[in-house]
Amino acid sequence: MKKSNKTISIIAFALFGVVILALVFKKKLVEYITKTSPQKTITELTTSLSQGNQDLKKELLELVQQKIENSTKQIVNQNGNNIILKGIGWKRTIAMQNIARGHVVRIAENAGIDQCYTYDPLDIENYGLATGIALHSATAGQECFVQVEGTAEIPDWGLTPNQLMFIGSNGQLTATAPVQGLSQSAGNSISTDELNINFSNPIILNNEDNA
């Protein structure tokens, strides 16, 4: 009987100790359970997935835009010219004057139709009107495709690669800076057939002979 009472006392003491330990470590136990809460894990996962979707969407849009900008389309117009249209930076216009292939032109809209005109930097009235590069020759009344931004590519153009190209007389490109009229660069040649279009701000040269 005494032995049984002693055993009960030991068990009771042990249980009492467990209770005391549970009370002492209750705060830390609660903090641990909260920290590893499934709800918090799901929230973090949802946020991570949402951010990942945004990043993926941005990358896809940039990829599509890059594909569009680098796309190339070739057509043959009424004069039999093989014309290369780059990306979306080109316009179909109607020539209002005789237009020379590879020359800088100006475009004006009339009744919703883009009309193409010759551009001469010797006439300071053309200040700020340089618009793009004629991709082929056209006579008055014919269609004329003009590259207005991006890269203009014309087969057998004959440019000197890696040169800053200026707008010369009647819009012809030249590596020599003008000394009369308007001084303005049209961009940089990257090959004999390609020009990265980047019109600079025109400068009116101090010359009494300017038109």
GROMACS .gro file of C-alpha atoms in nm:
model
  211
    1MET     CA    1   0.000   0.000   0.000
    2LYS     CA    2   0.280   0.239   0.087
    3LYS     CA    3   0.455   0.146  -0.236
    4SER     CA    4   0.139   0.224  -0.436
    5ASN     CA    5   0.099   0.564  -0.269
    6LYS     CA    6   0.461   0.644  -0.347
    7THR     CA    7   0.409   0.558  -0.715
    8ILE     CA    8   0.098   0.778  -0.733
    9SER     CA    9   0.292   1.063  -0.575
   10ILE     CA   10   0.569   1.032  -0.836
   11ILE     CA   11   0.318   1.032  -1.122
   12ALA     CA   12   0.134   1.330  -0.980
   13PHE     CA   13   0.463   1.517  -0.937
   14ALA     CA   14   0.558   1.438  -1.298
   15LEU     CA   15   0.223   1.560  -1.430
   16PHE     CA   16   0.256   1.874  -1.222
   17GLY     CA   17   0.599   1.930  -1.376
   18VAL     CA   18   0.460   1.889  -1.728
   19VAL     CA   19   0.189   2.145  -1.654
   20ILE     CA   20   0.445   2.390  -1.518
   21LEU     CA   21   0.665   2.344  -1.829
   22ALA     CA   22   0.364   2.393  -2.056
   23LEU     CA   23   0.278   2.718  -1.882
   24VAL     CA   24   0.637   2.841  -1.900
   25PHE     CA   25   0.677   2.765  -2.272
   26LYS     CA   26   0.319   2.851  -2.373
   27LYS     CA   27   0.416   3.188  -2.525
   28LYS     CA   28   0.697   3.043  -2.734
   29LEU     CA   29   0.472   2.756  -2.845
   30VAL     CA   30   0.203   2.998  -2.960
   31GLU     CA   31   0.462   3.209  -3.146
   32TYR     CA   32   0.593   2.900  -3.324
   33ILE     CA   33   0.246   2.782  -3.428
   34THR     CA   34   0.158   3.133  -3.554
   35LYS     CA   35   0.486   3.160  -3.743
   36THR     CA   36   0.426   2.837  -3.927
   37SER     CA   37   0.057   2.908  -3.984
   38PRO     CA   38  -0.069   2.768  -4.316
   39GLN     CA   39  -0.267   3.091  -4.366
   40LYS     CA   40   0.052   3.299  -4.366
   41THR     CA   41   0.222   3.053  -4.601
   42ILE     CA   42  -0.070   3.069  -4.848
   43THR     CA   43  -0.071   3.450  -4.838
   44GLU     CA   44   0.300   3.467  -4.911
   45LEU     CA   45   0.260   3.213  -5.192
   46THR     CA   46  -0.028   3.410  -5.348
   47THR     CA   47   0.175   3.732  -5.337
   48SER     CA   48   0.473   3.559  -5.493
   49LEU     CA   49   0.260   3.410  -5.773
   50SER     CA   50   0.096   3.748  -5.842
   51GLN     CA   51   0.435   3.918  -5.872
   52GLY     CA   52   0.557   3.635  -6.093
   53ASN     CA   53   0.257   3.679  -6.324
   54GLN     CA   54   0.324   4.052  -6.352
   55ASP     CA   55   0.689   3.992  -6.439
   56LEU     CA   56   0.594   3.728  -6.698
   57LYS     CA   57   0.334   3.959  -6.854
   58LYS     CA   58   0.592   4.239  -6.879
   59GLU     CA   59   0.848   4.008  -7.039
   60LEU     CA   60   0.593   3.880  -7.292
   61LEU     CA   61   0.487   4.234  -7.387
   62GLU     CA   62   0.851   4.337  -7.433
   63LEU     CA   63   0.914   4.027  -7.645
   64VAL     CA   64   0.612   4.097  -7.867
   65GLN     CA   65   0.715   4.462  -7.905
   66GLN     CA   66   1.068   4.358  -7.999
   67LYS     CA   67   0.935   4.109  -8.256
   68ILE     CA   68   0.717   4.380  -8.411
   69GLU     CA   69   0.999   4.633  -8.422
   70ASN     CA   70   1.235   4.381  -8.583
   71SER     CA   71   0.982   4.246  -8.832
   72THR     CA   72   1.052   4.290  -9.204
   73LYS     CA   73   0.805   4.297  -9.492
   74GLN     CA   74   0.896   4.310  -9.860
   75ILE     CA   75   0.663   4.437 -10.130
   76VAL     CA   76   0.686   4.532 -10.496
   77ASN     CA   77   0.513   4.858 -10.593
   78GLN     CA   78   0.379   4.987 -10.924
   79ASN     CA   79   0.726   5.085 -11.050
   80GLY     CA   80   0.865   4.738 -10.988
   81ASN     CA   81   1.068   4.856 -10.688
   82ASN     CA   82   1.155   4.596 -10.426
   83ILE     CA   83   1.066   4.780 -10.104
   84ILE     CA   84   1.168   4.669  -9.754
   85LEU     CA   85   0.937   4.784  -9.474
   86LYS     CA   86   1.086   4.762  -9.124
   87GLY     CA   87   0.872   4.715  -8.814
   88ILE     CA   88   0.584   4.960  -8.778
   89GLY     CA   89   0.789   5.277  -8.840
   90TRP     CA   90   0.681   5.333  -9.203
   91LYS     CA   91   0.402   5.516  -9.381
   92ARG     CA   92   0.225   5.475  -9.712
   93THR     CA   93   0.188   5.819  -9.868
   94ILE     CA   94   0.089   5.980 -10.195
   95ALA     CA   95   0.372   6.165 -10.369
   96MET     CA   96   0.273   6.523 -10.447
   97GLN     CA   97   0.602   6.583 -10.632
   98ASN     CA   98   0.865   6.366 -10.795
   99ILE     CA   99   1.037   6.183 -10.507
  100ALA     CA  100   1.390   6.043 -10.523
  101ARG     CA  101   1.481   5.706 -10.371
  102GLY     CA  102   1.680   5.730 -10.047
  103HIS     CA  103   1.617   6.103 -10.000
  104VAL     CA  104   1.475   6.272  -9.693
  105VAL     CA  105   1.114   6.385  -9.743
  106ARG     CA  106   0.848   6.571  -9.551
  107ILE     CA  107   0.496   6.443  -9.494
  108ALA     CA  108   0.181   6.647  -9.445
  109GLU     CA  109  -0.168   6.510  -9.382
  110ASN     CA  110  -0.458   6.633  -9.591
  111ALA     CA  111  -0.813   6.504  -9.539
  112GLY     CA  112  -0.676   6.197  -9.361
  113ILE     CA  113  -0.430   6.115  -9.640
  114ASP     CA  114  -0.052   6.136  -9.586
  115GLN     CA  115   0.106   6.333  -9.867
  116CYS     CA  116   0.477   6.325  -9.943
  117TYR     CA  117   0.688   6.621 -10.057
  118THR     CA  118   1.054   6.680 -10.140
  119TYR     CA  119   1.267   6.827  -9.865
  120ASP     CA  120   1.541   7.081  -9.929
  121PRO     CA  121   1.747   7.203  -9.631
  122LEU     CA  122   1.862   7.505  -9.833
  123ASP     CA  123   1.513   7.645  -9.779
  124ILE     CA  124   1.491   7.747  -9.414
  125GLU     CA  125   1.110   7.742  -9.446
  126ASN     CA  126   1.152   7.365  -9.413
  127TYR     CA  127   1.277   7.404  -9.055
  128GLY     CA  128   1.160   7.107  -8.848
  129LEU     CA  129   0.973   6.941  -9.137
  130ALA     CA  130   1.213   6.654  -9.217
  131THR     CA  131   1.001   6.342  -9.163
  132GLY     CA  132   1.151   6.027  -9.312
  133ILE     CA  133   1.338   5.846  -9.589
  134ALA     CA  134   1.172   5.766  -9.924
  135LEU     CA  135   1.221   5.392  -9.976
  136HIS     CA  136   1.180   5.417 -10.353
  137SER     CA  137   1.136   5.671 -10.631
  138ALA     CA  138   0.786   5.792 -10.717
  139THR     CA  139   0.630   6.044 -10.950
  140ALA     CA  140   0.356   6.288 -10.855
  141GLY     CA  141   0.032   6.101 -10.784
  142GLN     CA  142   0.194   5.764 -10.714
  143GLU     CA  143   0.214   5.589 -10.380
  144CYS     CA  144   0.537   5.638 -10.189
  145PHE     CA  145   0.648   5.433  -9.890
  146VAL     CA  146   0.847   5.630  -9.633
  147GLN     CA  147   1.038   5.498  -9.331
  148VAL     CA  148   0.985   5.756  -9.056
  149GLU     CA  149   1.151   5.579  -8.762
  150GLY     CA  150   1.358   5.273  -8.681
  151THR     CA  151   1.584   5.147  -8.959
  152ALA     CA  152   1.549   5.240  -9.326
  153GLU     CA  153   1.681   4.966  -9.555
  154ILE     CA  154   1.719   5.019  -9.929
  155PRO     CA  155   1.892   4.756 -10.147
  156ASP     CA  156   2.209   4.888 -10.317
  157TRP     CA  157   2.172   5.222 -10.140
  158GLY     CA  158   2.548   5.280 -10.138
  159LEU     CA  159   2.592   5.441  -9.796
  160THR     CA  160   2.928   5.457  -9.622
  161PRO     CA  161   2.892   5.239  -9.309
  162ASN     CA  162   2.932   5.382  -8.960
  163GLN     CA  163   2.887   5.744  -9.062
  164LEU     CA  164   2.673   6.027  -8.927
  165MET     CA  165   2.463   6.121  -9.229
  166PHE     CA  166   2.351   6.479  -9.288
  167ILE     CA  167   2.069   6.606  -9.506
  168GLY     CA  168   2.218   6.758  -9.819
  169SER     CA  169   2.071   6.938 -10.118
  170ASN     CA  170   1.721   6.817 -10.215
  171GLY     CA  171   1.725   6.577  -9.921
  172GLN     CA  172   2.011   6.359 -10.040
  173LEU     CA  173   2.213   6.204  -9.759
  174THR     CA  174   2.576   6.302  -9.725
  175ALA     CA  175   2.856   6.254  -9.473
  176THR     CA  176   2.953   6.620  -9.516
  177ALA     CA  177   2.790   6.874  -9.287
  178PRO     CA  178   2.604   7.152  -9.476
  179VAL     CA  179   2.740   7.508  -9.481
  180GLN     CA  180   2.417   7.674  -9.594
  181GLY     CA  181   2.053   7.665  -9.500
  182LEU     CA  182   1.965   7.410  -9.235
  183SER     CA  183   2.222   7.182  -9.076
  184GLN     CA  184   2.059   6.859  -8.962
  185SER     CA  185   2.164   6.496  -8.937
  186ALA     CA  186   1.925   6.216  -9.032
  187GLY     CA  187   2.090   5.932  -8.840
  188ASN     CA  188   2.377   5.685  -8.853
  189SER     CA  189   2.450   5.440  -9.135
  190ILE     CA  190   2.501   5.087  -9.004
  191SER     CA  191   2.573   4.927  -9.341
  192THR     CA  192   2.581   5.021  -9.708
  193ASP     CA  193   2.204   4.963  -9.722
  194GLU     CA  194   2.080   5.063  -9.375
  195LEU     CA  195   2.033   5.382  -9.179
  196ASN     CA  196   1.920   5.415  -8.817
  197ILE     CA  197   1.688   5.714  -8.841
  198ASN     CA  198   1.745   5.978  -8.575
  199PHE     CA  199   1.678   6.332  -8.690
  200SER     CA  200   1.870   6.591  -8.491
  201ASN     CA  201   1.735   6.936  -8.415
  202PRO     CA  202   1.796   7.157  -8.720
  203ILE     CA  203   2.034   7.450  -8.693
  204ILE     CA  204   1.991   7.762  -8.906
  205LEU     CA  205   2.335   7.846  -9.040
  206ASN     CA  206   2.452   8.205  -9.037
  207ASN     CA  207   2.467   8.264  -9.410
  208GLU     CA  208   2.326   8.561  -9.598
  209ASP     CA  209   2.272   8.347  -9.905
  210ASN     CA  210   2.011   8.131  -9.731
  211ALA     CA  211   1.683   8.119  -9.914
   0.00000   0.00000   0.00000
